[in-house]
């Protein structure tokens, strides 16, 4: 559903006046960040850390409910080692990321 012609003209006029009044701000509005930069890297790492931990716990719970020693061991390893790997990688890359 597009805009009517008069609405589009008004919008273009507003954009042109904004570009004339404050070109720096208009340039910032014209460029949108890529999708992977919508969240800060720290937030993305925290979400990944929590997801790894949650998956490990789900595997442990599934192993307990099925009485599977293998699933319990895999879930425990993911729950214990997964976050450690993420933390170590984050610590190693602390100087290179923003």
Coordinates of C-alpha atoms in Angstrom, one line a residue:
X1 CA 0.0 0.0 0.0
X2 CA 1.8 3.1 -1.2
X3 CA 1.3 6.8 -0.4
X4 CA -1.0 9.0 -2.4
X5 CA 0.8 11.4 -4.8
X6 CA 0.2 14.5 -2.6
X7 CA 1.4 12.6 0.5
X8 CA 4.5 11.5 -1.4
X9 CA 5.2 15.0 -2.6
X10 CA 4.9 16.4 1.0
X11 CA 7.2 13.7 2.3
X12 CA 9.8 14.4 -0.4
X13 CA 9.5 18.1 0.4
X14 CA 10.1 17.5 4.1
X15 CA 13.1 15.3 3.3
X16 CA 14.5 17.9 1.1
X17 CA 14.1 20.7 3.7
X18 CA 15.7 18.4 6.3
X19 CA 18.7 17.7 4.1
X20 CA 19.1 21.5 3.5
X21 CA 18.7 22.4 7.2
X22 CA 20.8 19.6 8.8
X23 CA 22.7 17.5 6.2
X24 CA 24.5 15.4 8.9
X25 CA 21.3 14.3 10.5
X26 CA 19.6 13.7 7.1
X27 CA 22.5 11.4 6.2
X28 CA 22.2 9.5 9.4
X29 CA 18.5 9.0 8.7
X30 CA 19.1 7.9 5.1
X31 CA 21.5 5.1 6.1
X32 CA 20.1 2.2 8.1
X33 CA 22.4 0.0 10.1
X34 CA 22.7 -3.6 8.9
X35 CA 20.5 -6.1 10.7
X36 CA 23.3 -7.7 12.7
X37 CA 24.2 -4.2 14.2
X38 CA 20.7 -3.5 15.6
X39 CA 21.9 -4.9 18.9
X40 CA 25.2 -4.2 20.5
X41 CA 27.8 -7.1 20.4
X42 CA 27.7 -7.5 24.2
X43 CA 23.9 -8.0 24.1
X44 CA 24.3 -10.6 21.3
X45 CA 27.0 -12.5 23.2
X46 CA 24.8 -12.5 26.3
X47 CA 21.8 -13.8 24.3
X48 CA 24.1 -16.5 22.9
X49 CA 25.4 -17.4 26.3
X50 CA 21.9 -17.8 27.7
X51 CA 20.7 -19.8 24.7
X52 CA 23.6 -22.3 25.1
X53 CA 22.9 -22.7 28.8
X54 CA 19.2 -23.2 28.2
X55 CA 19.8 -25.8 25.5
X56 CA 22.1 -27.7 27.8
X57 CA 19.5 -27.6 30.6
X58 CA 16.8 -28.9 28.2
X59 CA 19.0 -31.8 27.2
X60 CA 19.7 -32.6 30.8
X61 CA 16.0 -32.6 31.7
X62 CA 15.2 -34.7 28.6
X63 CA 17.9 -37.2 29.7
X64 CA 16.5 -37.4 33.2
X65 CA 12.9 -37.9 32.0
X66 CA 14.1 -40.6 29.5
X67 CA 16.6 -42.1 32.0
X68 CA 19.3 -41.7 29.5
X69 CA 22.8 -41.4 30.9
X70 CA 24.2 -40.3 27.6
X71 CA 21.8 -37.4 27.2
X72 CA 22.4 -36.3 30.8
X73 CA 26.2 -36.3 30.2
X74 CA 25.8 -34.4 26.9
X75 CA 23.5 -31.9 28.5
X76 CA 25.8 -31.4 31.4
X77 CA 28.8 -30.9 29.1
X78 CA 26.9 -28.3 27.0
X79 CA 25.6 -26.5 30.2
X80 CA 29.1 -26.5 31.8
X81 CA 31.4 -26.0 28.8
X82 CA 29.3 -24.0 26.3
X83 CA 29.2 -20.8 28.3
X84 CA 32.9 -21.2 29.2
X85 CA 33.8 -21.3 25.5
X86 CA 31.8 -18.2 24.8
X87 CA 33.3 -16.4 27.8
X88 CA 36.9 -17.4 26.8
X89 CA 36.3 -16.2 23.2
X90 CA 34.8 -13.0 24.4
X91 CA 37.8 -12.4 26.7
X92 CA 40.3 -13.1 23.9
X93 CA 38.5 -10.7 21.5
X94 CA 37.9 -8.0 24.0
X95 CA 40.3 -5.6 22.4
X96 CA 39.0 -6.1 18.8
X97 CA 35.2 -5.7 19.3
X98 CA 33.2 -2.6 20.1

